[in-house]
Short mmCIF file of N, CA and C in Angstrom, two decimals:
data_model
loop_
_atom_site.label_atom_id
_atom_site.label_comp_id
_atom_site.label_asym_id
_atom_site.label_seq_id
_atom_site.Cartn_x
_atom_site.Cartn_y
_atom_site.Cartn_z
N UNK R 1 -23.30 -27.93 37.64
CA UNK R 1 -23.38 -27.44 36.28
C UNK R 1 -23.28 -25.91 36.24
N UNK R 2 -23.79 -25.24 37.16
CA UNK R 2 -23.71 -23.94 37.28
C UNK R 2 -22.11 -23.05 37.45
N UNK R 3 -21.82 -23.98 38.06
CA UNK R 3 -20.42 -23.84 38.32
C UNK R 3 -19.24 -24.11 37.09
N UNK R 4 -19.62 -24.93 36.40
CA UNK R 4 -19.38 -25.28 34.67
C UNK R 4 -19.38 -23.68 33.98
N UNK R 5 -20.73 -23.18 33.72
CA UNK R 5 -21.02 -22.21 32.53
C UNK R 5 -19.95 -21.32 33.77
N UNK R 6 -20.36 -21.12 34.91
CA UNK R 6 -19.60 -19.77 35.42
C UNK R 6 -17.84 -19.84 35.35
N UNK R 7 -17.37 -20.68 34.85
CA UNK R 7 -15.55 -20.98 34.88
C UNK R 7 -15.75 -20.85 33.11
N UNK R 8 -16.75 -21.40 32.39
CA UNK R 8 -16.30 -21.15 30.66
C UNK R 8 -16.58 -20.02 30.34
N UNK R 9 -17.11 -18.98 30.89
CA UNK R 9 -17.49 -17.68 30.21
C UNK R 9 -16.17 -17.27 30.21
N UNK R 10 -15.45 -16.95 31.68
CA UNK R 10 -14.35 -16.42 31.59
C UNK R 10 -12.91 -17.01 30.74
N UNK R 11 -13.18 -18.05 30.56
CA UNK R 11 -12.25 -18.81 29.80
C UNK R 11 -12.47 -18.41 28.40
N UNK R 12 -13.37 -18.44 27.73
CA UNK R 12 -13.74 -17.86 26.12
C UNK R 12 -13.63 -16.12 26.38
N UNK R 13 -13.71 -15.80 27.14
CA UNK R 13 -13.46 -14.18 27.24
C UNK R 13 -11.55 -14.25 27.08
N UNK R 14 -11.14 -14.87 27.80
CA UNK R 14 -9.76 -14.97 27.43
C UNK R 14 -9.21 -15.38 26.19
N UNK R 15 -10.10 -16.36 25.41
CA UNK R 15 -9.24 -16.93 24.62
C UNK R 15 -10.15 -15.85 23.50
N UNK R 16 -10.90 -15.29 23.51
CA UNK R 16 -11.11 -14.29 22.19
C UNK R 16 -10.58 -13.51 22.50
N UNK R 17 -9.70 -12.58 23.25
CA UNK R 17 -8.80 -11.49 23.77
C UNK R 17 -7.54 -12.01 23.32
N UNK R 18 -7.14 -13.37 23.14
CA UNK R 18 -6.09 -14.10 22.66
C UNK R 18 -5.83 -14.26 21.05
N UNK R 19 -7.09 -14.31 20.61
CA UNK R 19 -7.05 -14.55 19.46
C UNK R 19 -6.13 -13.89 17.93
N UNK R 20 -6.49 -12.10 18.40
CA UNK R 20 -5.58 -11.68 17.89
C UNK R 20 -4.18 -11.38 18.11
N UNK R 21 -4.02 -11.48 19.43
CA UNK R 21 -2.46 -11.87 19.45
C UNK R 21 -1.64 -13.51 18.90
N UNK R 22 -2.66 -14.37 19.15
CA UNK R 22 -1.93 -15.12 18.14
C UNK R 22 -2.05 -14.92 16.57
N UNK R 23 -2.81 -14.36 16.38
CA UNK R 23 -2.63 -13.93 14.62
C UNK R 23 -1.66 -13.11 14.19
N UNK R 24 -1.19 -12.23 14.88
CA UNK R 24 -0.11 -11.33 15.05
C UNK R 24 1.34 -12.17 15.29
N UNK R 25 1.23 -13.07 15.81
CA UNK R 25 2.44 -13.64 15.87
C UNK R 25 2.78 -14.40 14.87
N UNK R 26 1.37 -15.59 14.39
CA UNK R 26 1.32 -16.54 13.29
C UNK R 26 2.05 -15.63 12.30
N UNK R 27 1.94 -14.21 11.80
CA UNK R 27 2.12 -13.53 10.73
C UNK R 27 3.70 -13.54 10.51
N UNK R 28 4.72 -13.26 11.75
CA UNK R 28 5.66 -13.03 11.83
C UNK R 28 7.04 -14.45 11.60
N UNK R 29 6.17 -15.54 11.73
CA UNK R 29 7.08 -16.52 11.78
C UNK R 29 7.93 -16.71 10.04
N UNK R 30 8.78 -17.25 10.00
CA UNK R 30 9.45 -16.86 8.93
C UNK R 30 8.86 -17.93 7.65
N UNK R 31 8.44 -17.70 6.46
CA UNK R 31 7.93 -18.30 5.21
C UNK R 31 8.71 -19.73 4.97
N UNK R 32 7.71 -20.16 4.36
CA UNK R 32 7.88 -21.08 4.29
C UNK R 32 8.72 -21.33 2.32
N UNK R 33 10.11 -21.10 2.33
CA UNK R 33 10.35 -21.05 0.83
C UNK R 33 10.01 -21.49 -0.17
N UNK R 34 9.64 -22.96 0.50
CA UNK R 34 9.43 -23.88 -0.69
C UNK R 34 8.55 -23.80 -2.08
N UNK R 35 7.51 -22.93 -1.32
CA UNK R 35 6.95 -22.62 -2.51
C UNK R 35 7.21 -21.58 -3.76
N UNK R 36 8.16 -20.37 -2.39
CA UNK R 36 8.20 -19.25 -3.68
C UNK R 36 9.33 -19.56 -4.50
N UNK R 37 9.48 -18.73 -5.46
CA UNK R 37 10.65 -18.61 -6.63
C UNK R 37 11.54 -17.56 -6.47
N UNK R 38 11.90 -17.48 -5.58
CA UNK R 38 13.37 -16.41 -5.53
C UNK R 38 14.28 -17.19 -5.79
N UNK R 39 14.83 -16.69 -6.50
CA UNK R 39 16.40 -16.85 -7.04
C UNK R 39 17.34 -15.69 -7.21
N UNK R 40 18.41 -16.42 -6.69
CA UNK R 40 20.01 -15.34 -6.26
C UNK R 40 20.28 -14.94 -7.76
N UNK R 41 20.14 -14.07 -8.51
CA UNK R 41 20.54 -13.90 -9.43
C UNK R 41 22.50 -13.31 -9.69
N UNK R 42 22.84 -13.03 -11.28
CA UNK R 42 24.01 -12.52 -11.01
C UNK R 42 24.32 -12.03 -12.08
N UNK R 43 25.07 -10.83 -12.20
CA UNK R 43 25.23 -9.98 -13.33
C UNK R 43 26.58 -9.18 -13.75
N UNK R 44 27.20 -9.45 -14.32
CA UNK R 44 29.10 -8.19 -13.90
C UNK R 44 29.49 -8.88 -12.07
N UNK R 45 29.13 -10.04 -12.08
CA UNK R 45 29.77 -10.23 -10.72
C UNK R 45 28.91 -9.88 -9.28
N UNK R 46 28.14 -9.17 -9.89
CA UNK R 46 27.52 -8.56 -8.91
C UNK R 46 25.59 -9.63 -8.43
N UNK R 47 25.88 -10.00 -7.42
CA UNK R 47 24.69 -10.70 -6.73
C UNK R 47 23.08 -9.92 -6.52
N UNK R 48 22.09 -10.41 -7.30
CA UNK R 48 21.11 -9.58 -6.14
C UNK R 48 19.72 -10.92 -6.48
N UNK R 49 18.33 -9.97 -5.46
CA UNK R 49 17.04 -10.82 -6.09
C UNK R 49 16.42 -9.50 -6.45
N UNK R 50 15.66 -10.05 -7.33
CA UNK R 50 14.56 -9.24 -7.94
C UNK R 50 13.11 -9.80 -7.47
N UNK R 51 12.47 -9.04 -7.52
CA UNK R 51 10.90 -9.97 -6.97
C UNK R 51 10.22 -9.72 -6.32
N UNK R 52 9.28 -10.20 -4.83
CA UNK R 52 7.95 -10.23 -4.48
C UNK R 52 6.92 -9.23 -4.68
N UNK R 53 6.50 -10.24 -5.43
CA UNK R 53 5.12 -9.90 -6.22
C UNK R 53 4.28 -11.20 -5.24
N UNK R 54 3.55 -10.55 -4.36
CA UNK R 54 2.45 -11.64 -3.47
C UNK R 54 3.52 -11.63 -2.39
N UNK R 55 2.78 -11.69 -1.30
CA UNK R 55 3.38 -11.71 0.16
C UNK R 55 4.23 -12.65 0.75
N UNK R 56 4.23 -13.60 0.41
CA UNK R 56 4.95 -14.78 0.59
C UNK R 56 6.47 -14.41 -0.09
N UNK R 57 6.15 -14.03 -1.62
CA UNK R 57 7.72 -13.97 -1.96
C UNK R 57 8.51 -12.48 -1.76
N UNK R 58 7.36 -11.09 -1.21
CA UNK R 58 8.21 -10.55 -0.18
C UNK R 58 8.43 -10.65 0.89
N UNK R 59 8.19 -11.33 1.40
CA UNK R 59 8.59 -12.09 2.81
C UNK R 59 9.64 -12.43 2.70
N UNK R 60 9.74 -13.57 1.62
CA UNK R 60 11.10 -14.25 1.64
C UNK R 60 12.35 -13.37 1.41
N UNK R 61 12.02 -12.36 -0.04
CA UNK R 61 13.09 -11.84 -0.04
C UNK R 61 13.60 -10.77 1.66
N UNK R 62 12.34 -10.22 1.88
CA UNK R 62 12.31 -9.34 3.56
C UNK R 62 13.51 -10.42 4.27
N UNK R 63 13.62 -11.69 4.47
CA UNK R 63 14.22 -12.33 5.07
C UNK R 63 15.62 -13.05 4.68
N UNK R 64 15.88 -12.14 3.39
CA UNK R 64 17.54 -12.82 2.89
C UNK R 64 18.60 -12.17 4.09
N UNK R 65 19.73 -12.43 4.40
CA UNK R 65 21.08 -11.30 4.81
C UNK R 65 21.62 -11.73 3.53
N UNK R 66 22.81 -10.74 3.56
CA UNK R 66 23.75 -10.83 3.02
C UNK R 66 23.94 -9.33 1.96
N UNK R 67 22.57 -8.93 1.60
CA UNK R 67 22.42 -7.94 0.78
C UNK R 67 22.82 -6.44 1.35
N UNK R 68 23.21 -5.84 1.09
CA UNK R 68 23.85 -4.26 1.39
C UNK R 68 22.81 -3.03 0.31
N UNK R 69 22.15 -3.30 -0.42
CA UNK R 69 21.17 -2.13 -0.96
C UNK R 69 20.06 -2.99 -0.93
N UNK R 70 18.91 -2.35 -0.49
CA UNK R 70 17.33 -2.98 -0.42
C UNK R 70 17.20 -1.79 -1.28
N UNK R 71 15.89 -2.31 -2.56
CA UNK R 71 15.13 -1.34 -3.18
C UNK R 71 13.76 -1.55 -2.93
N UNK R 72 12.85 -0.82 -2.94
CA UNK R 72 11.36 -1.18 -2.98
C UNK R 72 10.96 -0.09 -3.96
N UNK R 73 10.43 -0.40 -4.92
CA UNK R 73 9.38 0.56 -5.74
C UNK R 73 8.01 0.18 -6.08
N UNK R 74 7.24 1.73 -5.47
CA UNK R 74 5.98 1.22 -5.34
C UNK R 74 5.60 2.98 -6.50
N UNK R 75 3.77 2.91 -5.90
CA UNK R 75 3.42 3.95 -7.18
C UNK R 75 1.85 4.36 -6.17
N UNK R 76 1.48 5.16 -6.58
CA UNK R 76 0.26 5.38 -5.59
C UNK R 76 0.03 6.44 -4.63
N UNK R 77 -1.16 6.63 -3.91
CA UNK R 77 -1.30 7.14 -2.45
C UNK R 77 -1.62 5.67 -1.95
N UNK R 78 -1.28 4.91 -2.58
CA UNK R 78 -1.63 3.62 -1.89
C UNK R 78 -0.40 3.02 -1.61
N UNK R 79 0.64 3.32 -1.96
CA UNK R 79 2.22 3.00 -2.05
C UNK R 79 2.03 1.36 -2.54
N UNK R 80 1.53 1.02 -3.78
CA UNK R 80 1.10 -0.37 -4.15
C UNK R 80 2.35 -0.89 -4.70
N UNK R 81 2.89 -1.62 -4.50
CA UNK R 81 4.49 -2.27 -4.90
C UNK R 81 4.25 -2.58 -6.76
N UNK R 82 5.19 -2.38 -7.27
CA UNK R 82 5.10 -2.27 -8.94
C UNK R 82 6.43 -2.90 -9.15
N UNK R 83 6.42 -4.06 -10.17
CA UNK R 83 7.01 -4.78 -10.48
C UNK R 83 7.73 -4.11 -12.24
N UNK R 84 7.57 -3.35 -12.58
CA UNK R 84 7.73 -2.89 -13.70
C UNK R 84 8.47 -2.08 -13.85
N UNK R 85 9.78 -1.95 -13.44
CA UNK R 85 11.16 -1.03 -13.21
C UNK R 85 12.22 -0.99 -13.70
N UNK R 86 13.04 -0.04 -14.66
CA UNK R 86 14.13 -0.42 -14.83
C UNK R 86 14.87 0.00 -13.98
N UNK R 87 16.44 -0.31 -13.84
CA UNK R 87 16.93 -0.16 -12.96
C UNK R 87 18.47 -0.18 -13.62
N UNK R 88 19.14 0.84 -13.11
CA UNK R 88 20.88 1.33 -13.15
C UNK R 88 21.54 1.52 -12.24
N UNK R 89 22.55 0.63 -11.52
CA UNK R 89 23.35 1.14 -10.60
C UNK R 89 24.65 1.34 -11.46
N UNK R 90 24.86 2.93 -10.91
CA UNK R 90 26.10 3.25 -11.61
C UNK R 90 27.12 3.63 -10.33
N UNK R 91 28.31 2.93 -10.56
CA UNK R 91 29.64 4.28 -9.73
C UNK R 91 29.97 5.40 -9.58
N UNK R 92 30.45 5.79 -8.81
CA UNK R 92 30.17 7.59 -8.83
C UNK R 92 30.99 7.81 -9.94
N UNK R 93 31.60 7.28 -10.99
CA UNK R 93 31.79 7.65 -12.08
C UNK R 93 31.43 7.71 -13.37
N UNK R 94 29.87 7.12 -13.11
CA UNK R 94 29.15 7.04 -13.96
C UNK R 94 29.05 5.41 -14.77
N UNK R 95 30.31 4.50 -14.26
CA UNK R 95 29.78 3.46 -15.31
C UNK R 95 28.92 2.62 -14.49
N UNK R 96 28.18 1.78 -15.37
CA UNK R 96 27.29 0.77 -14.78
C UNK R 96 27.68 0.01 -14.41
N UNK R 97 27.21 -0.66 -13.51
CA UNK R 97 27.50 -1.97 -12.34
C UNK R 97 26.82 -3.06 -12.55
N UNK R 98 25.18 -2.85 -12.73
CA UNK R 98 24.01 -3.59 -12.77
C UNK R 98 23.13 -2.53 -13.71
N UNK R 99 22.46 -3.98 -14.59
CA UNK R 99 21.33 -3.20 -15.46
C UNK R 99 19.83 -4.12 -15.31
N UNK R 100 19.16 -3.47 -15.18
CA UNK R 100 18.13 -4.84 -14.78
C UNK R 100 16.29 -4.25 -15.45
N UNK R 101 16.02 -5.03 -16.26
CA UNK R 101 14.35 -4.74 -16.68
C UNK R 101 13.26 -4.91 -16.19
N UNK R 102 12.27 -4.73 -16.10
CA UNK R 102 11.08 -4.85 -15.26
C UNK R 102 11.12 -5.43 -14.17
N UNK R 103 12.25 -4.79 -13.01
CA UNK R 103 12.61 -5.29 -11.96
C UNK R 103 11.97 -5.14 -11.04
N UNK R 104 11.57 -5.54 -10.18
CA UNK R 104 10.76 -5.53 -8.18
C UNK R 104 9.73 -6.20 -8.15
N UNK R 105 9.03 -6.04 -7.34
CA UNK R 105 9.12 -4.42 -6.91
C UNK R 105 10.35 -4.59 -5.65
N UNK R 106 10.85 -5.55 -5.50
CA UNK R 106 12.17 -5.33 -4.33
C UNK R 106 13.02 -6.03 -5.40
N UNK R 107 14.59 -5.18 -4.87
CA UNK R 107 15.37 -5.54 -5.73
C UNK R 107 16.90 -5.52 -3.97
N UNK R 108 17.00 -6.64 -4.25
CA UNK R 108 18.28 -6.76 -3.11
C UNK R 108 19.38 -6.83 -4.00
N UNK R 109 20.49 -5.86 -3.91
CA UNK R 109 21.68 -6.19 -4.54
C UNK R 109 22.84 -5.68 -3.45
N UNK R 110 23.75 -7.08 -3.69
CA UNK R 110 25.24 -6.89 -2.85
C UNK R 110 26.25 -6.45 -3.41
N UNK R 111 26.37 -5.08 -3.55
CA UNK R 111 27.21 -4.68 -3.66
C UNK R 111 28.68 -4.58 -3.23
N UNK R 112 30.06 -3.96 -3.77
CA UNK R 112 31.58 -3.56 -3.23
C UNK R 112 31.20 -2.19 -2.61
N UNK R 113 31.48 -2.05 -1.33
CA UNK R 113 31.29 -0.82 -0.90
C UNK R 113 32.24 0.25 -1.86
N UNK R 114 31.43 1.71 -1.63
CA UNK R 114 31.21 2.48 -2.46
C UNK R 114 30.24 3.74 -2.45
N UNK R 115 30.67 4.42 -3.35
CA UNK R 115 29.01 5.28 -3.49
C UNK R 115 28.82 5.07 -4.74
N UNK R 116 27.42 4.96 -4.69
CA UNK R 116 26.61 4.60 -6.39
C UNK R 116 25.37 5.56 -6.28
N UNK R 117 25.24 6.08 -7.72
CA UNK R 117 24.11 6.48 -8.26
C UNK R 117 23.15 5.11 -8.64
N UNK R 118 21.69 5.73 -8.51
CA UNK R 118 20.45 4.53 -8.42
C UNK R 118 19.86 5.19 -9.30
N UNK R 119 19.49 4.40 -11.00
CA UNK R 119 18.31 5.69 -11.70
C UNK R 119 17.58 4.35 -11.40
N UNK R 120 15.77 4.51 -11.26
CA UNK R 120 15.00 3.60 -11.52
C UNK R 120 14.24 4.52 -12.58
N UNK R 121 13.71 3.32 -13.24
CA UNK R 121 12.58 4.44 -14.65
C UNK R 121 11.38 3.41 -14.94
N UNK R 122 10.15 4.62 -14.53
CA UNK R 122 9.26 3.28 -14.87
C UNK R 122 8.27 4.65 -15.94
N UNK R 123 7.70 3.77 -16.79
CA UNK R 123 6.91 4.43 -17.75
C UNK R 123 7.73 6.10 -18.61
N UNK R 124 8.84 5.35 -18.34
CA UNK R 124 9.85 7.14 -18.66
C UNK R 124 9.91 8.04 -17.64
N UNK R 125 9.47 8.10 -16.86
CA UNK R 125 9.80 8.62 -15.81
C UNK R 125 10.55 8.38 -14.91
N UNK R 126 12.20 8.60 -14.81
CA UNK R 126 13.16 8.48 -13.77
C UNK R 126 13.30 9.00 -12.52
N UNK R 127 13.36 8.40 -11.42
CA UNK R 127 13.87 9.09 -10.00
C UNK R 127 15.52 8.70 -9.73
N UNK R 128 16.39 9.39 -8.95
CA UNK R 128 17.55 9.32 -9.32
C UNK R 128 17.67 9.02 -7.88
N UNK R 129 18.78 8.56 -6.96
CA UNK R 129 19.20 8.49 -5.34
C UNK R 129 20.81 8.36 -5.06
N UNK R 130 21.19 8.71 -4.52
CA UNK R 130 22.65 8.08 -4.72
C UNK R 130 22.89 7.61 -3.13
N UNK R 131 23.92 6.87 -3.19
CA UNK R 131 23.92 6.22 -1.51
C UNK R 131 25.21 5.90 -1.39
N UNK R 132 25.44 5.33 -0.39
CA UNK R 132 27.10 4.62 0.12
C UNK R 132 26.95 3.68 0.85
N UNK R 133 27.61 2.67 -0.21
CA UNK R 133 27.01 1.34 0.42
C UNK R 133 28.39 0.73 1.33
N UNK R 134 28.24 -0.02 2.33
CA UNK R 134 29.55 -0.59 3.28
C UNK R 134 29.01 -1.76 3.15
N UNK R 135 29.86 -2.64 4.17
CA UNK R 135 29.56 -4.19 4.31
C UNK R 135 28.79 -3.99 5.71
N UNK R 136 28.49 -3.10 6.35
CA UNK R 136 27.90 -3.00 7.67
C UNK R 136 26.59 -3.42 7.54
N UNK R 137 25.90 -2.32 7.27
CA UNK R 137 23.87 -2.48 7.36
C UNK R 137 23.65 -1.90 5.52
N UNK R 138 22.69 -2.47 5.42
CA UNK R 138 22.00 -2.59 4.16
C UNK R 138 21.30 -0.86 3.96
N UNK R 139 21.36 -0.37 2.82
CA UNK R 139 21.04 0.83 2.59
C UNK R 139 20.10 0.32 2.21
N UNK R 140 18.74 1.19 2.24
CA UNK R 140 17.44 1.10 2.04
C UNK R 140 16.83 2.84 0.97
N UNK R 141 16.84 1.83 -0.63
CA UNK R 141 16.29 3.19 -1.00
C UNK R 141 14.81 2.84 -1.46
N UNK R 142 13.81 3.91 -1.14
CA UNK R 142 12.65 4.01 -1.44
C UNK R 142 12.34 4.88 -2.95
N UNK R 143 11.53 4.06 -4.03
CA UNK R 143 11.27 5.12 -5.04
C UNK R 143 9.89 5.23 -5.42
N UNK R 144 9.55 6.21 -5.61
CA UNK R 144 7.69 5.97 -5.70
C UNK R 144 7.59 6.72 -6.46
N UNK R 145 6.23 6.54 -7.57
CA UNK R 145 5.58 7.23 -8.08
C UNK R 145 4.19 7.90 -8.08
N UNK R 146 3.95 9.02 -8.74
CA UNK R 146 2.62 9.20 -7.95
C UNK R 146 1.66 8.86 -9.23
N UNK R 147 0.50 8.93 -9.24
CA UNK R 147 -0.42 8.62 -9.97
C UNK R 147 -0.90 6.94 -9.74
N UNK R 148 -1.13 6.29 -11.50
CA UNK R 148 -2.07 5.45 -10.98
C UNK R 148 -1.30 3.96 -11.39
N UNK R 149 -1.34 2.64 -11.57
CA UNK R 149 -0.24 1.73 -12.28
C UNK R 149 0.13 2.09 -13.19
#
């Protein structure tokens, strides 16, 4: 029996040293869709999602391909994701492409490569970005605000 407790100590010393590496991994495996509500939306031709609000349905969208501009807009020193965005992608000539209302706080849209101006506007307050989008890797624009929701 002695010989029992002296082989399980070290065995529970391992498996609580284990523990958070399997939680770390559990986290990473890919969502389970069924539950969330993303949908491929479509507008002037142009494809995107709007959405996760709760972790699950940014996950899912985190895990689409196909998209060439990722947006995330958040607000804070907390960088808290905000679902309440408008949103303009224009051509570098100014006309619109996509118009979209209380959009995100992630907004995936597949664009025709190009360069486009990005206004997002939340509470009247606009941030502007412009980018160049290809069919290669997905442009990633960040817009934040400071203060409070």
């Amino acid at each position: 029996m002695k010989h029992v407790h002296a082989l399980l100590l070290p065995l529970a010393a391992v498996g609580l040293l284990m523990f958070p590496v399997m939680l770390q991994a559990a986290s990473l495996d890919p969502v389970d869709n069924s539950g969330v509500q993303v949908q491929r939306q479509e507008q002037n031709g142009i494809t995107y999602l709007s959405g996760g609000i709760g972790e699950d349905e940014a996950k899912a969208i985190q895990q689409t391909t196909g998209y060439n501009l990722h947006m995330t807009f958040s607000v804070g020193v907390e960088n808290k994701y905000i679902p309440d965005v408008d949103v303009v992608i224009q051509k570098a000539q100014g006309q619109p492409v996509l118009t979209l209302s209380q959009a995100g706080p992630l907004v995936y849209v597949q664009l025709p490569p190009g360069k486009y101006t990005v206004v997002a506007t939340r509470n009247g307050e606009a941030r502007h970005d412009t980018t160049d989008v290809g069919n290669d890797t997905a442009r990633n624009l960040v817009f934040h605000w400071n203060g409070d929701e």
